[in-house]
Structures are given as structure tokens and as C-alpha cells.
């Protein structure tokens, strides 16, 4: 699955638009995570426990989006974006979305890469 934030993919032509795809996850901080995060915040700097939570949430939303696109027959997603919303204190929704498309290699790029 090719995924890009741009609306085009160099060396490929979009041959079919399949529509919007999305992946959603909702995550909460655990009591332990809040405790460790609180301790880390006392000393300042990077709050690694929250970075790990954010990375895991984005990866899960991204993976769901790719699965959704594959189920629809796409081999690429263009215009991919993330969004996050705090539903309530400590509970966050993370959304990954984009346009599912079918792409094929452009002949000129295939010949250039073979040379």
C-alpha cells in the first residue's frame, strides 16, 4: 500500500478513485501511565510514556485506514492526514484518513528505472 500526504504519486497515474477511507482508534491513559507521566513531568523534558501512547494510537489508526482501503480494492492512499480529538479528559480519538485510489506505474518511469 502506497500512502502519501500529497495528491499525486511520482511515477504513478491514478486510474480510479474509490472514495474516502478512514481508520479510527480511541485510547485512554492508564492510571500507571498517568503516574509515570506525572513523575516525568516533574523533571521536564520528553514525556516518553505519552509519546509511546500517541505513536501507538497513530499506528493503529493508520493500519485500520490501510485495511479499509485494501478491502475496497485500493493499492494506494493519497491526501492522507491525521486528526485527534479529546473526547473527555484522558480519552482521545485518533483518526487517519485519505482518498483510496488505484494507481499504475507510468511507462516512462518503468523504462527509466530499467536503464
JSON list of C-alpha atoms in Angstrom, two decimals:
[
{"chain": "A", "resi": 1, "resn": "UNK", "atom": "CA", "xyz": [0.00, 0.00, 0.00]},
{"chain": "A", "resi": 2, "resn": "UNK", "atom": "CA", "xyz": [1.46, 3.33, -1.07]},
{"chain": "A", "resi": 3, "resn": "UNK", "atom": "CA", "xyz": [0.41, 6.13, 1.29]},
{"chain": "A", "resi": 4, "resn": "UNK", "atom": "CA", "xyz": [1.24, 9.78, 0.74]},
{"chain": "A", "resi": 5, "resn": "UNK", "atom": "CA", "xyz": [0.15, 13.16, 2.05]},
{"chain": "A", "resi": 6, "resn": "UNK", "atom": "CA", "xyz": [0.32, 14.57, -1.47]},
{"chain": "A", "resi": 7, "resn": "UNK", "atom": "CA", "xyz": [-2.44, 14.29, -4.06]},
{"chain": "A", "resi": 8, "resn": "UNK", "atom": "CA", "xyz": [-0.19, 12.58, -6.62]},
{"chain": "A", "resi": 9, "resn": "UNK", "atom": "CA", "xyz": [2.46, 9.85, -6.53]},
{"chain": "A", "resi": 10, "resn": "UNK", "atom": "CA", "xyz": [5.56, 10.42, -8.65]},
{"chain": "A", "resi": 11, "resn": "UNK", "atom": "CA", "xyz": [5.90, 7.71, -11.28]},
{"chain": "A", "resi": 12, "resn": "UNK", "atom": "CA", "xyz": [2.28, 6.57, -10.93]},
{"chain": "A", "resi": 13, "resn": "UNK", "atom": "CA", "xyz": [-1.01, 7.51, -12.54]},
{"chain": "A", "resi": 14, "resn": "UNK", "atom": "CA", "xyz": [-4.28, 7.40, -10.64]},
{"chain": "A", "resi": 15, "resn": "UNK", "atom": "CA", "xyz": [-6.64, 5.26, -12.70]},
{"chain": "A", "resi": 16, "resn": "UNK", "atom": "CA", "xyz": [-9.57, 5.06, -10.28]},
{"chain": "A", "resi": 17, "resn": "UNK", "atom": "CA", "xyz": [-10.78, 6.96, -7.22]},
{"chain": "A", "resi": 18, "resn": "UNK", "atom": "CA", "xyz": [-12.53, 4.75, -4.69]},
{"chain": "A", "resi": 19, "resn": "UNK", "atom": "CA", "xyz": [-13.51, 7.34, -2.12]},
{"chain": "A", "resi": 20, "resn": "UNK", "atom": "CA", "xyz": [-12.55, 8.37, 1.39]},
{"chain": "A", "resi": 21, "resn": "UNK", "atom": "CA", "xyz": [-11.09, 5.79, 3.75]},
{"chain": "A", "resi": 22, "resn": "UNK", "atom": "CA", "xyz": [-10.50, 6.19, 7.44]},
{"chain": "A", "resi": 23, "resn": "UNK", "atom": "CA", "xyz": [-9.09, 4.45, 10.44]},
{"chain": "A", "resi": 24, "resn": "UNK", "atom": "CA", "xyz": [-10.20, 5.36, 13.94]},
{"chain": "A", "resi": 25, "resn": "UNK", "atom": "CA", "xyz": [-8.95, 4.40, 17.36]},
{"chain": "A", "resi": 26, "resn": "UNK", "atom": "CA", "xyz": [-9.87, 5.67, 20.80]},
{"chain": "A", "resi": 27, "resn": "UNK", "atom": "CA", "xyz": [-7.24, 5.50, 23.53]},
{"chain": "A", "resi": 28, "resn": "UNK", "atom": "CA", "xyz": [-7.13, 6.37, 27.19]},
{"chain": "A", "resi": 29, "resn": "UNK", "atom": "CA", "xyz": [-4.27, 6.91, 29.57]},
{"chain": "A", "resi": 30, "resn": "UNK", "atom": "CA", "xyz": [-3.95, 4.30, 32.27]},
{"chain": "A", "resi": 31, "resn": "UNK", "atom": "CA", "xyz": [-3.55, 5.07, 35.96]},
{"chain": "A", "resi": 32, "resn": "UNK", "atom": "CA", "xyz": [0.03, 3.77, 35.74]},
{"chain": "A", "resi": 33, "resn": "UNK", "atom": "CA", "xyz": [0.66, 5.87, 32.62]},
{"chain": "A", "resi": 34, "resn": "UNK", "atom": "CA", "xyz": [-0.65, 8.98, 34.34]},
{"chain": "A", "resi": 35, "resn": "UNK", "atom": "CA", "xyz": [1.53, 8.27, 37.38]},
{"chain": "A", "resi": 36, "resn": "UNK", "atom": "CA", "xyz": [4.69, 7.76, 35.29]},
{"chain": "A", "resi": 37, "resn": "UNK", "atom": "CA", "xyz": [3.83, 10.77, 33.12]},
{"chain": "A", "resi": 38, "resn": "UNK", "atom": "CA", "xyz": [3.35, 12.88, 36.23]},
{"chain": "A", "resi": 39, "resn": "UNK", "atom": "CA", "xyz": [6.75, 11.86, 37.56]},
{"chain": "A", "resi": 40, "resn": "UNK", "atom": "CA", "xyz": [8.38, 12.56, 34.17]},
{"chain": "A", "resi": 41, "resn": "UNK", "atom": "CA", "xyz": [6.72, 16.00, 34.01]},
{"chain": "A", "resi": 42, "resn": "UNK", "atom": "CA", "xyz": [8.29, 16.96, 37.35]},
{"chain": "A", "resi": 43, "resn": "UNK", "atom": "CA", "xyz": [11.75, 16.60, 35.80]},
{"chain": "A", "resi": 44, "resn": "UNK", "atom": "CA", "xyz": [10.79, 18.23, 32.49]},
{"chain": "A", "resi": 45, "resn": "UNK", "atom": "CA", "xyz": [11.75, 17.17, 29.01]},
{"chain": "A", "resi": 46, "resn": "UNK", "atom": "CA", "xyz": [10.25, 14.47, 26.84]},
{"chain": "A", "resi": 47, "resn": "UNK", "atom": "CA", "xyz": [7.30, 12.59, 28.34]},
{"chain": "A", "resi": 48, "resn": "UNK", "atom": "CA", "xyz": [8.13, 9.22, 26.80]},
{"chain": "A", "resi": 49, "resn": "UNK", "atom": "CA", "xyz": [5.08, 7.42, 28.22]},
{"chain": "A", "resi": 50, "resn": "UNK", "atom": "CA", "xyz": [2.78, 9.83, 26.36]},
{"chain": "A", "resi": 51, "resn": "UNK", "atom": "CA", "xyz": [4.91, 9.76, 23.20]},
{"chain": "A", "resi": 52, "resn": "UNK", "atom": "CA", "xyz": [4.58, 5.95, 23.15]},
{"chain": "A", "resi": 53, "resn": "UNK", "atom": "CA", "xyz": [0.80, 6.23, 23.62]},
{"chain": "A", "resi": 54, "resn": "UNK", "atom": "CA", "xyz": [0.50, 8.78, 20.79]},
{"chain": "A", "resi": 55, "resn": "UNK", "atom": "CA", "xyz": [2.67, 6.70, 18.46]},
{"chain": "A", "resi": 56, "resn": "UNK", "atom": "CA", "xyz": [0.67, 3.54, 19.19]},
{"chain": "A", "resi": 57, "resn": "UNK", "atom": "CA", "xyz": [-2.62, 5.36, 18.58]},
{"chain": "A", "resi": 58, "resn": "UNK", "atom": "CA", "xyz": [-1.45, 6.84, 15.27]},
{"chain": "A", "resi": 59, "resn": "UNK", "atom": "CA", "xyz": [-0.09, 3.48, 14.09]},
{"chain": "A", "resi": 60, "resn": "UNK", "atom": "CA", "xyz": [-3.33, 1.72, 14.96]},
{"chain": "A", "resi": 61, "resn": "UNK", "atom": "CA", "xyz": [-5.43, 4.35, 13.15]},
{"chain": "A", "resi": 62, "resn": "UNK", "atom": "CA", "xyz": [-3.05, 4.20, 10.14]},
{"chain": "A", "resi": 63, "resn": "UNK", "atom": "CA", "xyz": [-3.25, 0.40, 9.99]},
{"chain": "A", "resi": 64, "resn": "UNK", "atom": "CA", "xyz": [-7.07, 0.48, 10.16]},
{"chain": "A", "resi": 65, "resn": "UNK", "atom": "CA", "xyz": [-7.13, 3.05, 7.32]},
{"chain": "A", "resi": 66, "resn": "UNK", "atom": "CA", "xyz": [-4.90, 0.84, 5.14]},
{"chain": "A", "resi": 67, "resn": "UNK", "atom": "CA", "xyz": [-7.09, -2.21, 5.86]},
{"chain": "A", "resi": 68, "resn": "UNK", "atom": "CA", "xyz": [-10.18, -0.20, 4.90]},
{"chain": "A", "resi": 69, "resn": "UNK", "atom": "CA", "xyz": [-8.53, 0.84, 1.61]},
{"chain": "A", "resi": 70, "resn": "UNK", "atom": "CA", "xyz": [-7.42, -2.73, 0.80]},
{"chain": "A", "resi": 71, "resn": "UNK", "atom": "CA", "xyz": [-10.93, -4.04, 1.42]},
{"chain": "A", "resi": 72, "resn": "UNK", "atom": "CA", "xyz": [-12.19, -1.55, -1.17]},
{"chain": "A", "resi": 73, "resn": "UNK", "atom": "CA", "xyz": [-9.63, -2.66, -3.76]},
{"chain": "A", "resi": 74, "resn": "UNK", "atom": "CA", "xyz": [-7.18, 0.24, -3.44]},
{"chain": "A", "resi": 75, "resn": "UNK", "atom": "CA", "xyz": [-3.43, -0.07, -3.81]},
{"chain": "A", "resi": 76, "resn": "UNK", "atom": "CA", "xyz": [-2.69, 3.49, -2.65]},
{"chain": "A", "resi": 77, "resn": "UNK", "atom": "CA", "xyz": [-3.99, 6.32, -0.48]},
{"chain": "A", "resi": 78, "resn": "UNK", "atom": "CA", "xyz": [-3.42, 9.96, -1.39]},
{"chain": "A", "resi": 79, "resn": "UNK", "atom": "CA", "xyz": [-4.01, 13.11, 0.66]},
{"chain": "A", "resi": 80, "resn": "UNK", "atom": "CA", "xyz": [-3.52, 11.21, 3.92]},
{"chain": "A", "resi": 81, "resn": "UNK", "atom": "CA", "xyz": [-3.98, 13.18, 7.14]},
{"chain": "A", "resi": 82, "resn": "UNK", "atom": "CA", "xyz": [-4.27, 12.64, 10.90]},
{"chain": "A", "resi": 83, "resn": "UNK", "atom": "CA", "xyz": [-6.69, 14.29, 13.28]},
{"chain": "A", "resi": 84, "resn": "UNK", "atom": "CA", "xyz": [-7.12, 13.89, 17.03]},
{"chain": "A", "resi": 85, "resn": "UNK", "atom": "CA", "xyz": [-9.91, 14.93, 19.36]},
{"chain": "A", "resi": 86, "resn": "UNK", "atom": "CA", "xyz": [-10.09, 14.68, 23.10]},
{"chain": "A", "resi": 87, "resn": "UNK", "atom": "CA", "xyz": [-13.47, 13.05, 23.77]},
{"chain": "A", "resi": 88, "resn": "UNK", "atom": "CA", "xyz": [-13.20, 13.57, 27.51]},
{"chain": "A", "resi": 89, "resn": "UNK", "atom": "CA", "xyz": [-10.37, 14.07, 29.97]},
{"chain": "A", "resi": 90, "resn": "UNK", "atom": "CA", "xyz": [-7.77, 11.39, 29.25]},
{"chain": "A", "resi": 91, "resn": "UNK", "atom": "CA", "xyz": [-9.66, 9.79, 26.33]},
{"chain": "A", "resi": 92, "resn": "UNK", "atom": "CA", "xyz": [-8.56, 10.69, 22.81]},
{"chain": "A", "resi": 93, "resn": "UNK", "atom": "CA", "xyz": [-9.84, 9.71, 19.39]},
{"chain": "A", "resi": 94, "resn": "UNK", "atom": "CA", "xyz": [-7.21, 9.49, 16.65]},
{"chain": "A", "resi": 95, "resn": "UNK", "atom": "CA", "xyz": [-8.35, 9.49, 13.03]},
{"chain": "A", "resi": 96, "resn": "UNK", "atom": "CA", "xyz": [-6.26, 8.70, 9.94]},
{"chain": "A", "resi": 97, "resn": "UNK", "atom": "CA", "xyz": [-7.96, 9.45, 6.63]},
{"chain": "A", "resi": 98, "resn": "UNK", "atom": "CA", "xyz": [-7.32, 9.93, 2.93]},
{"chain": "A", "resi": 99, "resn": "UNK", "atom": "CA", "xyz": [-8.56, 9.11, -0.56]},
{"chain": "A", "resi": 100, "resn": "UNK", "atom": "CA", "xyz": [-8.33, 5.47, -1.63]},
{"chain": "A", "resi": 101, "resn": "UNK", "atom": "CA", "xyz": [-7.16, 5.09, -5.21]},
{"chain": "A", "resi": 102, "resn": "UNK", "atom": "CA", "xyz": [-5.93, 2.55, -7.71]},
{"chain": "A", "resi": 103, "resn": "UNK", "atom": "CA", "xyz": [-2.62, 3.54, -9.30]},
{"chain": "A", "resi": 104, "resn": "UNK", "atom": "CA", "xyz": [-0.46, 2.10, -12.02]},
{"chain": "A", "resi": 105, "resn": "UNK", "atom": "CA", "xyz": [3.17, 2.82, -12.90]},
{"chain": "A", "resi": 106, "resn": "UNK", "atom": "CA", "xyz": [3.72, 5.34, -15.66]},
{"chain": "A", "resi": 107, "resn": "UNK", "atom": "CA", "xyz": [5.51, 3.70, -18.61]},
{"chain": "A", "resi": 108, "resn": "UNK", "atom": "CA", "xyz": [8.21, 6.40, -18.84]},
{"chain": "A", "resi": 109, "resn": "UNK", "atom": "CA", "xyz": [9.23, 5.74, -15.21]},
{"chain": "A", "resi": 110, "resn": "UNK", "atom": "CA", "xyz": [9.34, 1.97, -15.77]},
{"chain": "A", "resi": 111, "resn": "UNK", "atom": "CA", "xyz": [11.72, 2.44, -18.73]},
{"chain": "A", "resi": 112, "resn": "UNK", "atom": "CA", "xyz": [13.90, 4.93, -16.86]},
{"chain": "A", "resi": 113, "resn": "UNK", "atom": "CA", "xyz": [14.32, 2.63, -13.86]},
{"chain": "A", "resi": 114, "resn": "UNK", "atom": "CA", "xyz": [15.23, -0.30, -16.12]},
{"chain": "A", "resi": 115, "resn": "UNK", "atom": "CA", "xyz": [18.07, 1.64, -17.75]}
]
